[in-house]
Coordinates of C-alpha atoms in Angstrom, one line a residue:
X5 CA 123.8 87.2 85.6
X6 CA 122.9 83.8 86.6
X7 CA 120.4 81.8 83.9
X8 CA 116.7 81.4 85.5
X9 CA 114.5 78.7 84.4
X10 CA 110.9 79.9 83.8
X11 CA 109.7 78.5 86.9
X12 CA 110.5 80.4 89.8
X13 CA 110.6 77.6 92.3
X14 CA 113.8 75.6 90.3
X15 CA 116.1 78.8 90.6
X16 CA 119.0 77.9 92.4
X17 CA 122.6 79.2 92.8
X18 CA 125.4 77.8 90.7
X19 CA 127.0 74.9 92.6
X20 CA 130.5 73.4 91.5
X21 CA 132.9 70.8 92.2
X22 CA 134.2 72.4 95.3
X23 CA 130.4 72.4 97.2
X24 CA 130.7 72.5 101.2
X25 CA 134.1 73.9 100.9
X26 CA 135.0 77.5 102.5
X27 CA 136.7 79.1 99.9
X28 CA 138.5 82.5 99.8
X29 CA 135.4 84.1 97.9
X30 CA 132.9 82.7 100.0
X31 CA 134.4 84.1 102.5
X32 CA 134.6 87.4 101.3
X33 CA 130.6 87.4 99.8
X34 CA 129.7 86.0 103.4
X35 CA 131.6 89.3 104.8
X36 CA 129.9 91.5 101.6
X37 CA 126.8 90.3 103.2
X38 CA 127.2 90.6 106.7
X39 CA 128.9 94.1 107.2
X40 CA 126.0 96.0 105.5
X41 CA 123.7 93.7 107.4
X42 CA 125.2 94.4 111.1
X43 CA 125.4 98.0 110.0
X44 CA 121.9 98.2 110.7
X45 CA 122.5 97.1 114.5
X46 CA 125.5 99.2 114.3
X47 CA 123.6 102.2 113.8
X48 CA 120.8 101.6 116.1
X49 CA 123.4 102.2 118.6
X50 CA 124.9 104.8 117.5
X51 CA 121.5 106.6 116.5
X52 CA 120.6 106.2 120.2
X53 CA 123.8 107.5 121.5
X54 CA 123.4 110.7 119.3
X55 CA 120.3 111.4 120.3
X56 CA 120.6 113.6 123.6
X57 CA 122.7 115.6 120.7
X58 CA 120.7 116.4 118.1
X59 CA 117.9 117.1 120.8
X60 CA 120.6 119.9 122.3
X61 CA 122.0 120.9 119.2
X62 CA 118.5 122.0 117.3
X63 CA 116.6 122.6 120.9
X64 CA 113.9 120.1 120.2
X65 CA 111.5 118.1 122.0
X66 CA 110.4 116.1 119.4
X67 CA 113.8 113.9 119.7
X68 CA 112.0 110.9 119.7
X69 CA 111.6 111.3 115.6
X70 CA 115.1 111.1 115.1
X71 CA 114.8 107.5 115.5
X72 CA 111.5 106.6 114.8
X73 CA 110.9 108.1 111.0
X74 CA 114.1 106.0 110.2
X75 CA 111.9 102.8 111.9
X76 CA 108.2 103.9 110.3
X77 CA 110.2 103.8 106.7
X78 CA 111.9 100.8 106.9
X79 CA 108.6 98.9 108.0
X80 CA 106.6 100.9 105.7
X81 CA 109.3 99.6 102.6
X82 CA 110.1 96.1 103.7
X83 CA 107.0 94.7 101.8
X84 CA 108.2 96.2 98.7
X85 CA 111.9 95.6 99.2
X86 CA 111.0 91.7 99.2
X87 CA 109.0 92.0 95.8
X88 CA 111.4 93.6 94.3
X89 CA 114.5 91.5 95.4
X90 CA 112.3 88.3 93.7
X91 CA 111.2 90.6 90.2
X92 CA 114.4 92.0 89.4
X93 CA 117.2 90.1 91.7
X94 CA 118.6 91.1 95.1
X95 CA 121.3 92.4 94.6
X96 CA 119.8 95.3 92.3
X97 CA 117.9 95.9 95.1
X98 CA 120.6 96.1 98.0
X99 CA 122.6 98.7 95.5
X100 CA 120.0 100.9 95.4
X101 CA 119.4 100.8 99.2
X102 CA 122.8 101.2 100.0
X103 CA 123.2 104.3 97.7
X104 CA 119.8 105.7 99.3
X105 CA 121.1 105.0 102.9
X106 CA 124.5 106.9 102.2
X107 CA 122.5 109.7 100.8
X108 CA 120.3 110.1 103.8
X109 CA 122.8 109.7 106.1
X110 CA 124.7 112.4 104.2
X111 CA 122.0 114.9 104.0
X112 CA 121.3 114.3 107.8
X113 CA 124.5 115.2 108.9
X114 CA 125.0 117.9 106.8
X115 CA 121.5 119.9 107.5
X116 CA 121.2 122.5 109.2
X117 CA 117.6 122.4 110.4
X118 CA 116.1 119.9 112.4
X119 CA 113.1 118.8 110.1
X120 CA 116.1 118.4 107.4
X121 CA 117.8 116.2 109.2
X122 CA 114.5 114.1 109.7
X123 CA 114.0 114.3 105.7
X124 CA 118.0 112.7 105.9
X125 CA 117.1 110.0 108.2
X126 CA 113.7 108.9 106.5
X127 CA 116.0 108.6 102.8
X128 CA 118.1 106.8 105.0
X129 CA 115.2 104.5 105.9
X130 CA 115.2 102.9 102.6
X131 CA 118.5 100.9 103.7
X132 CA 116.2 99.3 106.4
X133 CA 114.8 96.6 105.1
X134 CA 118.3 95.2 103.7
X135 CA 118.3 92.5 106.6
X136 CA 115.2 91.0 104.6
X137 CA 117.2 90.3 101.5
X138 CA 120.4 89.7 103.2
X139 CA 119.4 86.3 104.6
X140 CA 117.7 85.1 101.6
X141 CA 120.6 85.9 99.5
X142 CA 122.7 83.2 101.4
X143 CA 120.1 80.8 100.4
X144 CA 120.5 82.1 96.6
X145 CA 124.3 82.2 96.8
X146 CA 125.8 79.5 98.6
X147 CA 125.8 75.9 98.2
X148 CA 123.5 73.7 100.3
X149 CA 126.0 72.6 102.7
X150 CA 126.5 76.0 103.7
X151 CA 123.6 78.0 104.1
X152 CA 122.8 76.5 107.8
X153 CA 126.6 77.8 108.9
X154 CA 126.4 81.1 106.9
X155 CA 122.9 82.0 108.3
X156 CA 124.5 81.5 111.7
X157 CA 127.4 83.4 111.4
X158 CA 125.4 86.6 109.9
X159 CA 123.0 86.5 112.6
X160 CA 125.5 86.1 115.5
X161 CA 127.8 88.6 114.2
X162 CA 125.7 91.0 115.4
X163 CA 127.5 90.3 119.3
X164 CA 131.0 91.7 117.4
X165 CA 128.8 94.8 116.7
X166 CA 128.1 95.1 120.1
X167 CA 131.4 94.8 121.0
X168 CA 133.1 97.5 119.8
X169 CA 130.0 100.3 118.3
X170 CA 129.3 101.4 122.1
X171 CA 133.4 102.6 122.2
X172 CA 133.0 103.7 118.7
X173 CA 129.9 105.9 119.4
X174 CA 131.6 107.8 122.6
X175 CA 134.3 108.4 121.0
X176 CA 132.2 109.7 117.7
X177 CA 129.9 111.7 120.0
X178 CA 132.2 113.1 122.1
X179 CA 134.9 114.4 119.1
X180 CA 132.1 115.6 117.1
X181 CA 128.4 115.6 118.3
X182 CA 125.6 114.2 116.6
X183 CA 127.6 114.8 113.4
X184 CA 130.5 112.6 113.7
X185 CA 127.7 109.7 114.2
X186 CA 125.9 110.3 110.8
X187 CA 129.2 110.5 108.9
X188 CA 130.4 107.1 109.8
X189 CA 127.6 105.6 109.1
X190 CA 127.2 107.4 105.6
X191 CA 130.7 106.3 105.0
X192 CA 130.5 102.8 105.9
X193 CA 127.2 102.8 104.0
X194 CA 129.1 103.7 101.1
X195 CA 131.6 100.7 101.8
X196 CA 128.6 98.1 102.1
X197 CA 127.8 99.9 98.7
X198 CA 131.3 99.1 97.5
X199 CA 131.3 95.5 98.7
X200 CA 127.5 95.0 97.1
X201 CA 128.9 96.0 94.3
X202 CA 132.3 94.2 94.1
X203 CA 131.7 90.9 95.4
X204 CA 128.2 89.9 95.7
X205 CA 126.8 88.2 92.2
X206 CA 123.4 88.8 91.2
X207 CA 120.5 86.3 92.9
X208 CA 118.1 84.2 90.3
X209 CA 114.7 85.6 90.1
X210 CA 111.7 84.0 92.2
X211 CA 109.3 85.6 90.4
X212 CA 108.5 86.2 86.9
X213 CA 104.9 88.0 86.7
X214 CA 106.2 92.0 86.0
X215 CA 103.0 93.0 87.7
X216 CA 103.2 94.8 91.0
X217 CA 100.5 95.0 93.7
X218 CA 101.1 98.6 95.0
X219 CA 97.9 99.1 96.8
X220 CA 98.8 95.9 99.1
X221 CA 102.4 96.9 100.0
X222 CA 100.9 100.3 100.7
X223 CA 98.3 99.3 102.9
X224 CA 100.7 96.2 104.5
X225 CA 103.5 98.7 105.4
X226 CA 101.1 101.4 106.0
X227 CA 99.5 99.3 108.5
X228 CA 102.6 97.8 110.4
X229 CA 103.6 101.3 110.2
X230 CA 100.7 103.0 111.7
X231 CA 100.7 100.5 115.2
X232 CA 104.6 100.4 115.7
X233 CA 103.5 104.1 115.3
X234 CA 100.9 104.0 118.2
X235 CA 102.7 102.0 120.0
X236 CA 106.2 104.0 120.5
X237 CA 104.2 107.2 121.0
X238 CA 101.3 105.2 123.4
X239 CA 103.7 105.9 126.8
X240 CA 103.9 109.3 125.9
X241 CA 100.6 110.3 124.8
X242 CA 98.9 107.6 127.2
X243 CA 97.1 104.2 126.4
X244 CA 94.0 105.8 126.2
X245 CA 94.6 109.0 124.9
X246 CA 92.6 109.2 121.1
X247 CA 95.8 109.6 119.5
X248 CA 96.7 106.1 120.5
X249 CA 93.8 104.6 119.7
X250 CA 93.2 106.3 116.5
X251 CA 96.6 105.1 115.3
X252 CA 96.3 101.7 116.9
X253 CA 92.5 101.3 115.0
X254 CA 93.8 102.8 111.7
X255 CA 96.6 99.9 111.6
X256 CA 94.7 97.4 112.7
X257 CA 91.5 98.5 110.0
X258 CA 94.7 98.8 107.2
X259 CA 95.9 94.9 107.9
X260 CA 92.6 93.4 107.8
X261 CA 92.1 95.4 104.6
X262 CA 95.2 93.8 103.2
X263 CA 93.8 90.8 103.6
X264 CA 90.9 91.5 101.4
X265 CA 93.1 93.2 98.8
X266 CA 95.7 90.5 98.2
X267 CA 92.9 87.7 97.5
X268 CA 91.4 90.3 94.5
X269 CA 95.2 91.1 93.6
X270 CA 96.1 89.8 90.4
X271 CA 100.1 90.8 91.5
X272 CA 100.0 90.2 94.9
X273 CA 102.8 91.3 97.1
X274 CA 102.8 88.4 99.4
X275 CA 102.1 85.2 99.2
X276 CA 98.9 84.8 101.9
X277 CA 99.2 80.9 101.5
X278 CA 102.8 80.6 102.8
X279 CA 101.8 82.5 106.2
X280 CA 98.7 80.4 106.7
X281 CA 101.1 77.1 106.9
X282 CA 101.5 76.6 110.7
X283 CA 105.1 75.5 110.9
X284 CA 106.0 78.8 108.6
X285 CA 103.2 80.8 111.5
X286 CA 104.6 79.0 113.9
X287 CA 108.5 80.0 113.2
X288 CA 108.2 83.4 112.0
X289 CA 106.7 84.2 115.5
X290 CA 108.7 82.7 117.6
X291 CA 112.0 83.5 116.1
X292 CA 110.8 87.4 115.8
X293 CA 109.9 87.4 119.5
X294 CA 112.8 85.3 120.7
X295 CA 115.1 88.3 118.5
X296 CA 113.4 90.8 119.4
X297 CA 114.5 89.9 123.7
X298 CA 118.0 89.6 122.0
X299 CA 117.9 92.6 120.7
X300 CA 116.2 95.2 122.8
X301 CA 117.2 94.0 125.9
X302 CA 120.5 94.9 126.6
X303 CA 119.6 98.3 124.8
X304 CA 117.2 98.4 127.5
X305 CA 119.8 97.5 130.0
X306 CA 121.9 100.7 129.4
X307 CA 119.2 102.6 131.0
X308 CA 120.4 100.5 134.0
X309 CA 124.1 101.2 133.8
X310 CA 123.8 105.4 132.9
X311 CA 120.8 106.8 135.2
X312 CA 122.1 107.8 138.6
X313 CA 122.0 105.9 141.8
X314 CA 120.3 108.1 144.3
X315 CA 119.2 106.7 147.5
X316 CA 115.4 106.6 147.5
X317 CA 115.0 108.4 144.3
X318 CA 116.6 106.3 141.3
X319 CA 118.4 102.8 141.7
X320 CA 120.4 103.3 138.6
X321 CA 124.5 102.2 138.7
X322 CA 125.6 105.3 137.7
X323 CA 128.2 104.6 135.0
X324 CA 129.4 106.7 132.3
X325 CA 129.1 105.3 128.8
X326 CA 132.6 104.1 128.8
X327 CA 132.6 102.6 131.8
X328 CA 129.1 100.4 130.4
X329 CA 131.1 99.7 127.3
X330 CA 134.3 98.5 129.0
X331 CA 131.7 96.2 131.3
X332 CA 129.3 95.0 128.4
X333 CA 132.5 93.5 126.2
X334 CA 132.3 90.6 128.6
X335 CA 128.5 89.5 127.6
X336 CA 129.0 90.8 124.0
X337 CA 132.0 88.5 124.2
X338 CA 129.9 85.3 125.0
X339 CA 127.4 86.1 122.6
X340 CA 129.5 86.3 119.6
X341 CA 131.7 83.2 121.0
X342 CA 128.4 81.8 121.0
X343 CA 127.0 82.1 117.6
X344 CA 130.2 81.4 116.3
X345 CA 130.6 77.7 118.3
X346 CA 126.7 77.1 116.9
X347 CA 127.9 77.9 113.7
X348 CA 129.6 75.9 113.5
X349 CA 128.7 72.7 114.4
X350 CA 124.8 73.4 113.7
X351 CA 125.1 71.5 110.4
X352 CA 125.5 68.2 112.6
X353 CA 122.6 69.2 115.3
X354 CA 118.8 69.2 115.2
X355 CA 118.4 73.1 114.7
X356 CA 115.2 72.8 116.6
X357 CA 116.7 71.2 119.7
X358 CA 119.6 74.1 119.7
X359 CA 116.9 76.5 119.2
X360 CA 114.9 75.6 122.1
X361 CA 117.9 74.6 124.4
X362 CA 119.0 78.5 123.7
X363 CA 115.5 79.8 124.4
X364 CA 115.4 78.2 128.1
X365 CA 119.3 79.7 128.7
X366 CA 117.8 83.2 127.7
X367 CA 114.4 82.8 129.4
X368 CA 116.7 81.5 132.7
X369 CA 119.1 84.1 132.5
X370 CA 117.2 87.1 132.0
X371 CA 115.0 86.1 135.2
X372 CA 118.8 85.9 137.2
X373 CA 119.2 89.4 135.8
X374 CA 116.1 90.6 137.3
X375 CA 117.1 89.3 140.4
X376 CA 121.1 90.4 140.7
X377 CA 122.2 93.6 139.2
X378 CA 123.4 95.5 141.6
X379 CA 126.9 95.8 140.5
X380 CA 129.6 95.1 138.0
X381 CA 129.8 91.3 139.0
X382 CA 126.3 90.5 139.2
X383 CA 125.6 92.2 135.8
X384 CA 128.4 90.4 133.9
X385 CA 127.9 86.8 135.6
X386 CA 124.0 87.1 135.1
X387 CA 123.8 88.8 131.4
X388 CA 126.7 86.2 130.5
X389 CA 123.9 83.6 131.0
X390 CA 121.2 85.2 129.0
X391 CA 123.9 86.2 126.3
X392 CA 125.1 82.2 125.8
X393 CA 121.4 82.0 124.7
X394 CA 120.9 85.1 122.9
X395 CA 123.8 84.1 120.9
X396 CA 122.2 80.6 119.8
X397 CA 119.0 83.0 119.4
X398 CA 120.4 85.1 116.8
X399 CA 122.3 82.3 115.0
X400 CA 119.3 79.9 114.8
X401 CA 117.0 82.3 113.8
X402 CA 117.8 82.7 110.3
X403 CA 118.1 78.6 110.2
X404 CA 114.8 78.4 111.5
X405 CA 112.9 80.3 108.8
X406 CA 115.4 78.6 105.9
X407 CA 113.8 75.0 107.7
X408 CA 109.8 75.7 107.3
X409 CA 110.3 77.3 103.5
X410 CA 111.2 76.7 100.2
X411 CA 114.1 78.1 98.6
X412 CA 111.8 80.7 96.5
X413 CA 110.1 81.6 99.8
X414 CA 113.4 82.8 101.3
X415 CA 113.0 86.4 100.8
X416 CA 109.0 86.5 101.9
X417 CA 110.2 84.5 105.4
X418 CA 113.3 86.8 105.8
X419 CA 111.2 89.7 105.5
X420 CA 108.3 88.5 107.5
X421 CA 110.6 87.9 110.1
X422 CA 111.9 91.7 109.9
X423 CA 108.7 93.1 110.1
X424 CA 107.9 91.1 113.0
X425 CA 111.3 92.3 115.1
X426 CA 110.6 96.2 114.2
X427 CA 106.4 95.4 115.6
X428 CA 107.7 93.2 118.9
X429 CA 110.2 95.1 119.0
X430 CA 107.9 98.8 119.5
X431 CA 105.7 96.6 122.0
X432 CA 108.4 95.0 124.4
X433 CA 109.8 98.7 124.5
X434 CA 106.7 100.2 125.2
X435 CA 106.0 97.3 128.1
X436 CA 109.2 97.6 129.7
X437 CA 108.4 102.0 130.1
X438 CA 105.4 101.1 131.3
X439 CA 107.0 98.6 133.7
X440 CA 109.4 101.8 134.6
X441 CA 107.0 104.0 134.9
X442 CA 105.6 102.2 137.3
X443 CA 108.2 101.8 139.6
X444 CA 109.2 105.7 139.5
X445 CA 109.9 108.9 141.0
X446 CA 109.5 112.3 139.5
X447 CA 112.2 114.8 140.5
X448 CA 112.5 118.4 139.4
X449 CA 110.4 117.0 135.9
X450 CA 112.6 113.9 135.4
X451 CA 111.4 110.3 136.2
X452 CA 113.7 108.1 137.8
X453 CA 113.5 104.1 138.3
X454 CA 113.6 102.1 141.6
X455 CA 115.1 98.8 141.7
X456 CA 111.3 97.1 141.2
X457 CA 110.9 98.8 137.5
X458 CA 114.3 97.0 136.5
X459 CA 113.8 93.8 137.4
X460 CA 110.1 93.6 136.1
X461 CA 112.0 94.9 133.1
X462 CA 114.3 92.0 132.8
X463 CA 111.4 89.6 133.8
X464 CA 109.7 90.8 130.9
X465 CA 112.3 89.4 128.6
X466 CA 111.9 86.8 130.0
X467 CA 108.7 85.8 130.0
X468 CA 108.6 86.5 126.1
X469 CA 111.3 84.4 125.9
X470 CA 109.3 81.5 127.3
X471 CA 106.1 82.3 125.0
X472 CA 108.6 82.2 121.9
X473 CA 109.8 79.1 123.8
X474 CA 106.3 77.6 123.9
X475 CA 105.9 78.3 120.7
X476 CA 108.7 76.6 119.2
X477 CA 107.7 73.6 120.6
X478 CA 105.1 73.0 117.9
X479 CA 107.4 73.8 115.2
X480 CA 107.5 70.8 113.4
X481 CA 110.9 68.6 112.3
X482 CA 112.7 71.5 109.8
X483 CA 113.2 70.9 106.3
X484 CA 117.1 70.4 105.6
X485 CA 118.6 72.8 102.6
X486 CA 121.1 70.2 102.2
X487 CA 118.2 68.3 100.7
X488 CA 116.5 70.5 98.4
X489 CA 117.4 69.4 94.8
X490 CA 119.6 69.8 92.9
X491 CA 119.3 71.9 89.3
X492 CA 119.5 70.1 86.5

């Protein structure tokens, strides 16, 4: 295990006389890092593709929890995930969460009741939070010269994900329900076990007090919990149904509480001081928003592409699945090219300029989508544009929160950031059903969406784009982790 000093802040990983230099084993521990990482986008997908079913196979219509008490855990653990990663190391952590999530997905695909398979999925929720210590184990692990490039390539690998899962989970589905979706994953959980386990050295310790403020990281994830809660359920139940607001009150009541318990905590859980700094407010923000478009969007979009086109009634394309897939390769392609290309040459480029410059392609191309996608040529041309910018989105993202903190801070801004996508991410959902809704017409008990409810659907990504735009403009100049010192 690495020697720590007894001050948390001066724990840094090894360096030696190869520093800057891609090496076989960095290699290797950057792909140990990133494959259980993108497993987690991996698996959104093919969770949503398995849905319709699980809800046939057990002949429920409470569907909707087979993705949602995997979401509620995760938030509910990422507090305590980050704690944990700083008392005892990271990689600890990530093992345990790795065995938990193969367990899960195990016990999911193997039940034979439908509330079992929710008790499989919410085990499996314990691997959700790995994303949080992920990132700030590249800060731990690799030497200054690297971290901006590694951060990149991590984030944007998630566009190889969506390159290829959307093939994968037809072909899953199809062959073997619901089923055959659970045991890949639970297998290649147990390989981003293996690879943990084989290749990634243990992280130095950022904290040191053995004290542990329970109380806070129940009523922080409890509270985060409770409105991403309210807020996937609000479009069913209705805005102003009591549920909705009873949920949405009990949240909001549990975070202000937190507040109040972490300045009594002796222990506590996060560090209130970092998130009152404005660049750190600032950044956190904007890069969860500007992900959160990058990621839900073309999830979103699919809705597009599968629901039928009937004159009058719904103005969807009316693709199958593999037809979308063989389509979508072309944006996933540009995205991935993308974050790769800003990878690489991000070390040499004001991150901040990149990160904006990305924002206004995204925010520009999501309004052409909105406008023109009425067919295959339209689609690709237009989501090409958004998807040069969602790739500089998703590599600058994990740069920007390594430029407004401090080495020891890694793991709080990583999993700030996390909690942030899961809660933007329930409330652009929620806005763009709404913006559906809207636009609909009811047939034989099923709503269908005119060509009005997609557009303001795509606008809507856009438009948060441009606030997470706005608000990167008063990020100030980033702090560069080429400069942080070195240990004696």
């Amino acid at each position: 295990m690495t020697p720590t000093s007894p001050r948390p802040s001066l724990d840094r990983a090894p360096f030696d006389d190869q520093d800057g230099r891609w090496t076989p084993r960095r290699v290797a521990l950057l792909i140990a890092l990133a494959w259980p990482t993108q497993l987690l986008a991996a698996g959104g997908i093919l969770g949503a593709n398995a849905t319709a079913s699980v809800a046939q196979s057990f002949h429920t219509t409470q569907v909707a929890w087979f993705g949602l008490t995997l979401t509620l855990v995760s938030t509910l653990l990422t507090p305590f995930a980050i704690k944990l990663g700083d008392l005892y190391g990271k990689k600890r952590v990530m093992l345990a969460m790795t065995a938990l999530g193969t367990v899960g997905e195990a016990l999911a695909a193997l039940a034979g009741s439908f509330w079992l398979v929710l008790v499989g999925r919410a085990i499996a929720g314990f691997y959700g939070p790995f994303g949080a210590l992920s990132f700030a184990a590249v800060r731990d692990l690799f030497p200054r010269r690297l971290i901006k490039p590694a951060s990149a390539i991590m984030g944007s690998s998630v566009g190889l994900v969506g390159l290829g899962t959307p093939f994968l989970a037809g072909w899953l589905v199809d062959t073997w329900g619901y089923r055959g979706a659970l045991w890949f994953l639970a297998a290649a959980t147990a390989v981003a076990c293996a690879l943990v386990a084989l290749l990634v050295p243990e992280t130095p310790r950022h904290a040191f007090d053995t004290g542990f403020d329970w109380l806070g990281g129940l009523v922080l994830g409890g509270g985060l919990t409770a409105v991403i809660y309210a807020v996937g359920q609000g479009q069913s139940w209705g805005w102003s149904d009591g549920r909705t607001l009873g949920w949405l009150g009990a949240g909001a009541a549990a975070l202000i509480a937190f507040l109040f318990v972490e300045r009594s905590s002796a222990h506590p859980i996060l560090d209130l001081g970092v998130l009152r700094r404005r660049p750190v407010a600032l950044a956190l923000t904007a890069g969860g928003l500007a992900q959160t478009v990058a990621f839900t969007m073309p999830g979103l979009a699919i809705l597009l592409a599968l629901f039928p086109h009937i004159p009058g009634v719904s103005a969807g394309l009316g693709w199958t699945a593999q037809h979308n897939a063989v389509v979508s390769v072309s944006w996933n392609l540009v995205m991935f090219g993308t974050g790769l290309l800003v990878s690489r040459y991000l070390r040499h480029l004001d991150p901040r300029k990149v990160w904006c410059a990305g924002l206004a392609i995204m925010a520009t191309g999501y309004t052409l989508v909105g406008f023109f996608h009425g067919n295959e040529l339209e689609l690709v041309l237009t989501s090409c544009l958004a998807n040069v910018g969602s790739g500089i989105v998703v590599a600058g993202a994990p740069v920007l929160v390594v430029g407004v903190v401090s080495p020891h801070e890694q793991g709080l801004g990583s999993g700030m950031l996390n909690m942030l996508v899961s809660l933007f991410g329930a409330v652009v959902t929620a806005g763009a059903y709404a913006l559906l809704n809207a636009h609909s017409t009811v047939f034989e008990g099923t709503a269908f969406y005119q060509d009005a409810g997609y557009a303001w659907m795509f606008w809507l990504g856009a438009l948060a784009t441009l606030v997470a735009l706005a608000l990167s403009l008063f990020v100030p100049p980033l702090r560069d982790p080429e400069e942080d010192a070195r240990p004696a």
